[in-house]
PDB file of C-alpha atoms in Angstrom:
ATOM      1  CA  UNK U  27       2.521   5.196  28.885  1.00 60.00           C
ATOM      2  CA  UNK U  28       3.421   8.241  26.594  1.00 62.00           C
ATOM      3  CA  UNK U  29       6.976   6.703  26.312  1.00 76.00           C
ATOM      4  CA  UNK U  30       5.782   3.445  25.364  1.00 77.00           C
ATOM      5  CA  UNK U  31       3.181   5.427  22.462  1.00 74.00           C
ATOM      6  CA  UNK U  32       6.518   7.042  21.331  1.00 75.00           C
ATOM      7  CA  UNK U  33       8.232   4.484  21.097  1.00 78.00           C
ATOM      8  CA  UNK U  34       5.732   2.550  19.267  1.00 73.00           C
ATOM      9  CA  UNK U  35       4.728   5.494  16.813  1.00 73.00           C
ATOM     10  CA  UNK U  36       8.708   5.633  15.949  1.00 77.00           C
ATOM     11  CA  UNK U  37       8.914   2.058  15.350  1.00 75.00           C
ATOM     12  CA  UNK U  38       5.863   1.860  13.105  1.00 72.00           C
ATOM     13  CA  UNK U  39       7.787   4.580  11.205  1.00 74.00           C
ATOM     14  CA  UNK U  40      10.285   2.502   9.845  1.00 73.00           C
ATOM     15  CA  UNK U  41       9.519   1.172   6.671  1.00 67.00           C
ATOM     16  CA  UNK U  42      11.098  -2.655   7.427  1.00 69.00           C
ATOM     17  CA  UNK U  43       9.842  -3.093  10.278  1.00 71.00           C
ATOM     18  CA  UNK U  44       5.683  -1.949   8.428  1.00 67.00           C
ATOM     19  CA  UNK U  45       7.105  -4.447   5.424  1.00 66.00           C
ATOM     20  CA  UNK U  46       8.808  -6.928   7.517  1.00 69.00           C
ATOM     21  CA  UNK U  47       6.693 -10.282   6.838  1.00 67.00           C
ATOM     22  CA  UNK U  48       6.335 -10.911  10.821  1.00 69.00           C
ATOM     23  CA  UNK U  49       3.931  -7.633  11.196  1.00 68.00           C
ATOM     24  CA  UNK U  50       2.314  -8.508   7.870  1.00 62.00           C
ATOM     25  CA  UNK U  51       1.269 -11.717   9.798  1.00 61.00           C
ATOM     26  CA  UNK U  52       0.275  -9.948  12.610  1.00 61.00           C
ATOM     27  CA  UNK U  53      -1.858  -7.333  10.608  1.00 56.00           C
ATOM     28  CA  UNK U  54      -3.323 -10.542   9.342  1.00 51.00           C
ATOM     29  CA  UNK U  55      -6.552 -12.216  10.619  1.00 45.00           C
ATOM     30  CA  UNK U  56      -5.810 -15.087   8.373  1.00 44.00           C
ATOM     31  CA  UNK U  57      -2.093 -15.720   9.948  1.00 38.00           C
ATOM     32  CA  UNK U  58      -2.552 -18.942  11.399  1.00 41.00           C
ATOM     33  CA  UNK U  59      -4.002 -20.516   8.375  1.00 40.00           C
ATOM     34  CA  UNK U  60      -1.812 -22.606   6.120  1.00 39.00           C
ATOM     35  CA  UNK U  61      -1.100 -20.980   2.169  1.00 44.00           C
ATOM     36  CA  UNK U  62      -2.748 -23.428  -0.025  1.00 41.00           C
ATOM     37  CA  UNK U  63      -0.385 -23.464  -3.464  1.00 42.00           C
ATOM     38  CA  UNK U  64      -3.996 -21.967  -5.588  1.00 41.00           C
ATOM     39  CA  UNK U  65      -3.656 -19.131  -3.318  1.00 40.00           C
ATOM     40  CA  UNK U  66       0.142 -18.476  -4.087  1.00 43.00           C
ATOM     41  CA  UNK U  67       1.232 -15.690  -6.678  1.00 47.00           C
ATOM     42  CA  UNK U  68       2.346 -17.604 -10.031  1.00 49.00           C
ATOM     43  CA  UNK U  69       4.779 -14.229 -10.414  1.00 54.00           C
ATOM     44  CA  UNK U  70       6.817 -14.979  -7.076  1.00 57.00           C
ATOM     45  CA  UNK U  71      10.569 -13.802  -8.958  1.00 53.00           C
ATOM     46  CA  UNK U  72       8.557 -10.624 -10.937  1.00 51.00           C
ATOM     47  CA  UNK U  73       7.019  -9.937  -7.365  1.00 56.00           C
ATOM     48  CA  UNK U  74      10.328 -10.329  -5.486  1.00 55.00           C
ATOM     49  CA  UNK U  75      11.669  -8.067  -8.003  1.00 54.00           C
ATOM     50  CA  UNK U  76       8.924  -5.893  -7.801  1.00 57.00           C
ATOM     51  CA  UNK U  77       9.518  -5.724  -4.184  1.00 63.00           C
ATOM     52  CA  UNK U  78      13.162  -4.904  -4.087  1.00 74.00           C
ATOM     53  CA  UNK U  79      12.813  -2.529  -6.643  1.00 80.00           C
ATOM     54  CA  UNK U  80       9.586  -0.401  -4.974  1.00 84.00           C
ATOM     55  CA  UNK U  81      11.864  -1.346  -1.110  1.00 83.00           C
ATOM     56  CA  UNK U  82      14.636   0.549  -2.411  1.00 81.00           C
ATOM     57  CA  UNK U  83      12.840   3.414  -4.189  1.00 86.00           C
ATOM     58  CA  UNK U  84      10.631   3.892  -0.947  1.00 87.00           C
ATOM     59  CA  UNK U  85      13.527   3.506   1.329  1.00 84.00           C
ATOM     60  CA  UNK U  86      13.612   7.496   2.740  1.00 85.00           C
ATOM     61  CA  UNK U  87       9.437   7.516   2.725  1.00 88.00           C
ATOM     62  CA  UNK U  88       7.345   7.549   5.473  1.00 89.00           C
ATOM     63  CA  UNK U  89       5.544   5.076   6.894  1.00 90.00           C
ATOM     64  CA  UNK U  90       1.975   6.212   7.366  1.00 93.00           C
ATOM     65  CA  UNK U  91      -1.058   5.125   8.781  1.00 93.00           C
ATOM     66  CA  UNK U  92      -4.599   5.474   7.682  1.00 95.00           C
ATOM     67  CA  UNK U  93      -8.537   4.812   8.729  1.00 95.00           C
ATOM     68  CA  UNK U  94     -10.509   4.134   5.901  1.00 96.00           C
ATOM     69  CA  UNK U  95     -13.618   4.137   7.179  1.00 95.00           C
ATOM     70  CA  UNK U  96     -16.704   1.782   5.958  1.00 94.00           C
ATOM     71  CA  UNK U  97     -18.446   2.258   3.114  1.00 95.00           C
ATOM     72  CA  UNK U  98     -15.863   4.843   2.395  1.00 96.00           C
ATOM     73  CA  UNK U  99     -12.701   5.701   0.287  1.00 96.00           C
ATOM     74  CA  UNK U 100      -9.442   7.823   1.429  1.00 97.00           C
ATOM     75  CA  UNK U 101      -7.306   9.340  -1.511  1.00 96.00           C
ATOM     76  CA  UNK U 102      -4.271  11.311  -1.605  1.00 96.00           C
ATOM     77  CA  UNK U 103      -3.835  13.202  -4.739  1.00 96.00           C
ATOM     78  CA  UNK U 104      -0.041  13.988  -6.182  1.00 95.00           C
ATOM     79  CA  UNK U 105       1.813  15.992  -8.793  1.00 95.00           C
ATOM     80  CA  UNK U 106       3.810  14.220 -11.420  1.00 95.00           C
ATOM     81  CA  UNK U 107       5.979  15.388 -13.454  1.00 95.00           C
ATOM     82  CA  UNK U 108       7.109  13.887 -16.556  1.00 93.00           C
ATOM     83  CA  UNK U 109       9.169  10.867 -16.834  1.00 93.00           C
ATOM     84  CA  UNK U 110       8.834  10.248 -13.093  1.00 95.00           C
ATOM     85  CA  UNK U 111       7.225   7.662 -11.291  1.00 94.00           C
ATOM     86  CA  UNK U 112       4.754   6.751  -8.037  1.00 95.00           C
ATOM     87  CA  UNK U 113       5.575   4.152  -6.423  1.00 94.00           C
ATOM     88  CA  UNK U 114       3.644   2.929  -3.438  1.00 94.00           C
ATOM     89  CA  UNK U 115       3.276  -0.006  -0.777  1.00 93.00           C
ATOM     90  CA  UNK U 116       0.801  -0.737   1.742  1.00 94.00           C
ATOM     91  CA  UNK U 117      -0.673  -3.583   4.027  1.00 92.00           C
ATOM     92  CA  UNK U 118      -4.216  -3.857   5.494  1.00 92.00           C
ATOM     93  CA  UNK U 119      -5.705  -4.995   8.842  1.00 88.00           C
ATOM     94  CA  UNK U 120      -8.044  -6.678   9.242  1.00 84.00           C
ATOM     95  CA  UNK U 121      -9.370  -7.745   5.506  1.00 88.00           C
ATOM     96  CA  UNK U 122      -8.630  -6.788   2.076  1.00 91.00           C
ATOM     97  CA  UNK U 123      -8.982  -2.882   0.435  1.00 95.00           C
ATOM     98  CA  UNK U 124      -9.428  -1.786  -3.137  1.00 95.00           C
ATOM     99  CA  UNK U 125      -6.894   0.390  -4.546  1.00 96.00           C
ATOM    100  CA  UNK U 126      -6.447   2.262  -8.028  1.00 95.00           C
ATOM    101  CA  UNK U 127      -4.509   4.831  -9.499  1.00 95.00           C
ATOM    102  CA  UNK U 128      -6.381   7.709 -11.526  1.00 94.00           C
ATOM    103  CA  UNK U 129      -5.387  10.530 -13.366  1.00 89.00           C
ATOM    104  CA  UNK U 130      -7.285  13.361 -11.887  1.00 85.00           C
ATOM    105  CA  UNK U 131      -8.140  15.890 -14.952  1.00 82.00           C
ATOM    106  CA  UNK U 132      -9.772  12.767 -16.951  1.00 86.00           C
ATOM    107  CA  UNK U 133     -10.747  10.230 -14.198  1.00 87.00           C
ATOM    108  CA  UNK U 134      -8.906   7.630 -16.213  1.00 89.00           C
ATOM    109  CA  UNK U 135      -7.001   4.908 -14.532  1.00 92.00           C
ATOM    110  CA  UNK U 136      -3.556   4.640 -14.471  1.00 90.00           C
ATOM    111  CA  UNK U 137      -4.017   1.713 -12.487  1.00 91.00           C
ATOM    112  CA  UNK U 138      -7.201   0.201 -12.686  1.00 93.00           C
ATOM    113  CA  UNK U 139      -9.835  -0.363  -9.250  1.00 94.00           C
ATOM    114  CA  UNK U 140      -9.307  -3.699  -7.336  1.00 93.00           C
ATOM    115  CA  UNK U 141      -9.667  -5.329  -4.439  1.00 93.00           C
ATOM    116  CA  UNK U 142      -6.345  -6.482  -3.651  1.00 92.00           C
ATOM    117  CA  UNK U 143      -4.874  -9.186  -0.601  1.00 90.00           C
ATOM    118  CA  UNK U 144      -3.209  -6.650   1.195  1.00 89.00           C
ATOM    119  CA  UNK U 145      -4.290  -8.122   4.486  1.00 88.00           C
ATOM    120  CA  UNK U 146      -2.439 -11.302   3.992  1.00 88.00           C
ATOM    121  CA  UNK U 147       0.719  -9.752   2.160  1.00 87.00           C
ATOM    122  CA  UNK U 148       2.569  -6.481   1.091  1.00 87.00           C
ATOM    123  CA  UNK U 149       0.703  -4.956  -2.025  1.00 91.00           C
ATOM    124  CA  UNK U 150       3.346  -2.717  -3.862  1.00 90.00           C
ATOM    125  CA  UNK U 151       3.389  -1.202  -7.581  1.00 91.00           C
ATOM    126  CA  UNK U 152       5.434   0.994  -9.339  1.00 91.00           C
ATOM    127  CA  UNK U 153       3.994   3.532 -12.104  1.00 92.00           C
ATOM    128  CA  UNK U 154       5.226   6.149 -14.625  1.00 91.00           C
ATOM    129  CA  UNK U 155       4.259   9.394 -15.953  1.00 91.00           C
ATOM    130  CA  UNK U 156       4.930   8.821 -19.948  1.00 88.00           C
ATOM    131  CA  UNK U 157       3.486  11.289 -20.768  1.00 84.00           C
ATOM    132  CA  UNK U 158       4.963  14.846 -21.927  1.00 85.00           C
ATOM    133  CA  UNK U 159       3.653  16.792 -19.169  1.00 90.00           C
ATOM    134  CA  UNK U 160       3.290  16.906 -15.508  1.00 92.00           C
ATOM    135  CA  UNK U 161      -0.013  15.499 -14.401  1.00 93.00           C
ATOM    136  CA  UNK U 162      -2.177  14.822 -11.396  1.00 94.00           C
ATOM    137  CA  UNK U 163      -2.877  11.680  -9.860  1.00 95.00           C
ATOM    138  CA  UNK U 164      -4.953  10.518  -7.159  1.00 96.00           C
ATOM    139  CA  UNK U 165      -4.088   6.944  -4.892  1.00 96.00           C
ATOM    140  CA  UNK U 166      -7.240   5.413  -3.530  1.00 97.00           C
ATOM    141  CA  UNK U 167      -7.789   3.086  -1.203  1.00 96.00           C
ATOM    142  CA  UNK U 168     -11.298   2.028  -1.151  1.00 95.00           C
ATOM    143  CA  UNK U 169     -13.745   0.592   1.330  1.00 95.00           C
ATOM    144  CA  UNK U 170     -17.369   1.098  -0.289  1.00 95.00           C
ATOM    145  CA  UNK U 171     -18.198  -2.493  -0.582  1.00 93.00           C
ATOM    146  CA  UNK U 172     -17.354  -2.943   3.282  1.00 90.00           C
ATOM    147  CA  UNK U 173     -20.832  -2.457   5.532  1.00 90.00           C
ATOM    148  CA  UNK U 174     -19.191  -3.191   8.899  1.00 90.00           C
ATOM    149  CA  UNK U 175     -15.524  -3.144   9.197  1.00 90.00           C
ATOM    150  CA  UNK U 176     -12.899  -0.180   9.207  1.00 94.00           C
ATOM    151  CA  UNK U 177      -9.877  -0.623   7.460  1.00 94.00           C
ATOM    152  CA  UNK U 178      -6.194  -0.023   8.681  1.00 93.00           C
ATOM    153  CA  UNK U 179      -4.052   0.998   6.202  1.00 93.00           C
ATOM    154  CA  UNK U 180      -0.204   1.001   6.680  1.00 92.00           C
ATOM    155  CA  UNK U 181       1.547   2.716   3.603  1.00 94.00           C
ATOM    156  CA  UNK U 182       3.898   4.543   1.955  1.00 93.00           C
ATOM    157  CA  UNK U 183       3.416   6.465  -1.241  1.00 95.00           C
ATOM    158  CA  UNK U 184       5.821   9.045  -2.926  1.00 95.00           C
ATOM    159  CA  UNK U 185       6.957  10.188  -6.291  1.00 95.00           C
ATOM    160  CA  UNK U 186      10.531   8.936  -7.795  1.00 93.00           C
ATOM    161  CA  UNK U 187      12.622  11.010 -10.237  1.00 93.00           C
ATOM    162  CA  UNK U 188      13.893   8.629 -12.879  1.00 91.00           C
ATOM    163  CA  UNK U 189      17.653   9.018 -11.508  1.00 89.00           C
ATOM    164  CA  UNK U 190      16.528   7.526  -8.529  1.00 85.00           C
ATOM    165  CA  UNK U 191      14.856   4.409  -9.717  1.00 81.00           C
ATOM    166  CA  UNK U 192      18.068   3.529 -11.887  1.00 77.00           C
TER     167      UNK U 192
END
């Protein structure tokens, strides 16, 4: 049993498999339904850009895992600097999360609240710090509007020097 957790936790810890679109399915509750084209992204080539771009900056992250409990929010908070950039990706099981960005000294968003699909595909964004200074930022994944159901989260989050994402 413990080698079959192990082996589990490791392969959870690899970000292709967490992005891969066959666990996305299986994350999903919705799997077996058919797409209808309203529910389809107009953006599909920005979003496959997106994704190769946020794939390759995330590449040496961790994959982690997360509980966000009902009625409640989880937030990691992170430092930074100037010019640099966040850059995150994350699934849900078994129904959609909010998420937002916010500065911490001014509570402004850097990415605004929203309840985003995560539970039926791969929710990824990239962000920078224009700004002149280092600065504080908090991700959020929220789960206040939820009255019964828990929230998986699979993610990755980390900050990118500007070298990197070039």
């Amino acid at each position: 049993r413990m080698d079959l957790e192990r082996w589990l936790r490791d392969l959870l810890s690899l970000a292709e498999v967490v992005a891969s679109e066959e666990m996305i399915a299986w994350l999903s509750d919705d799997h077996d339904e058919p797409e209808d084209d309203d529910n389809r992204n107009n953006n599909d080539a920005y979003n496959k850009f997106l994704s190769t771009r946020v794939d390759f900056a995330l590449a040496n992250a961790p994959v982690r895992r997360m509980i966000v409990k009902h009625g409640k929010s989880e937030s990691i908070q992170l430092s930074v600097p100037s010019g640099y950039f966040v850059v995150w990706s994350f699934c849900s099981k078994p129904r959609d999360i909010a998420f937002t960005l916010i500065f911490t000294a001014t509570s402004k968003a850097a990415r605004e609240y929203e309840r985003v699909p995560s539970h039926q595909r791969l929710c990824q964004g990239i962000w920078q710090n224009t700004i002149a200074e280092a600065c504080e930022v908090t991700a959020s994944w929220g789960n206040e509007y939820a009255k019964w159901r828990d929230k998986r989260i699979f993610f990755q989050l980390d900050v990118i020097s500007p070298s990197a994402m070039d």
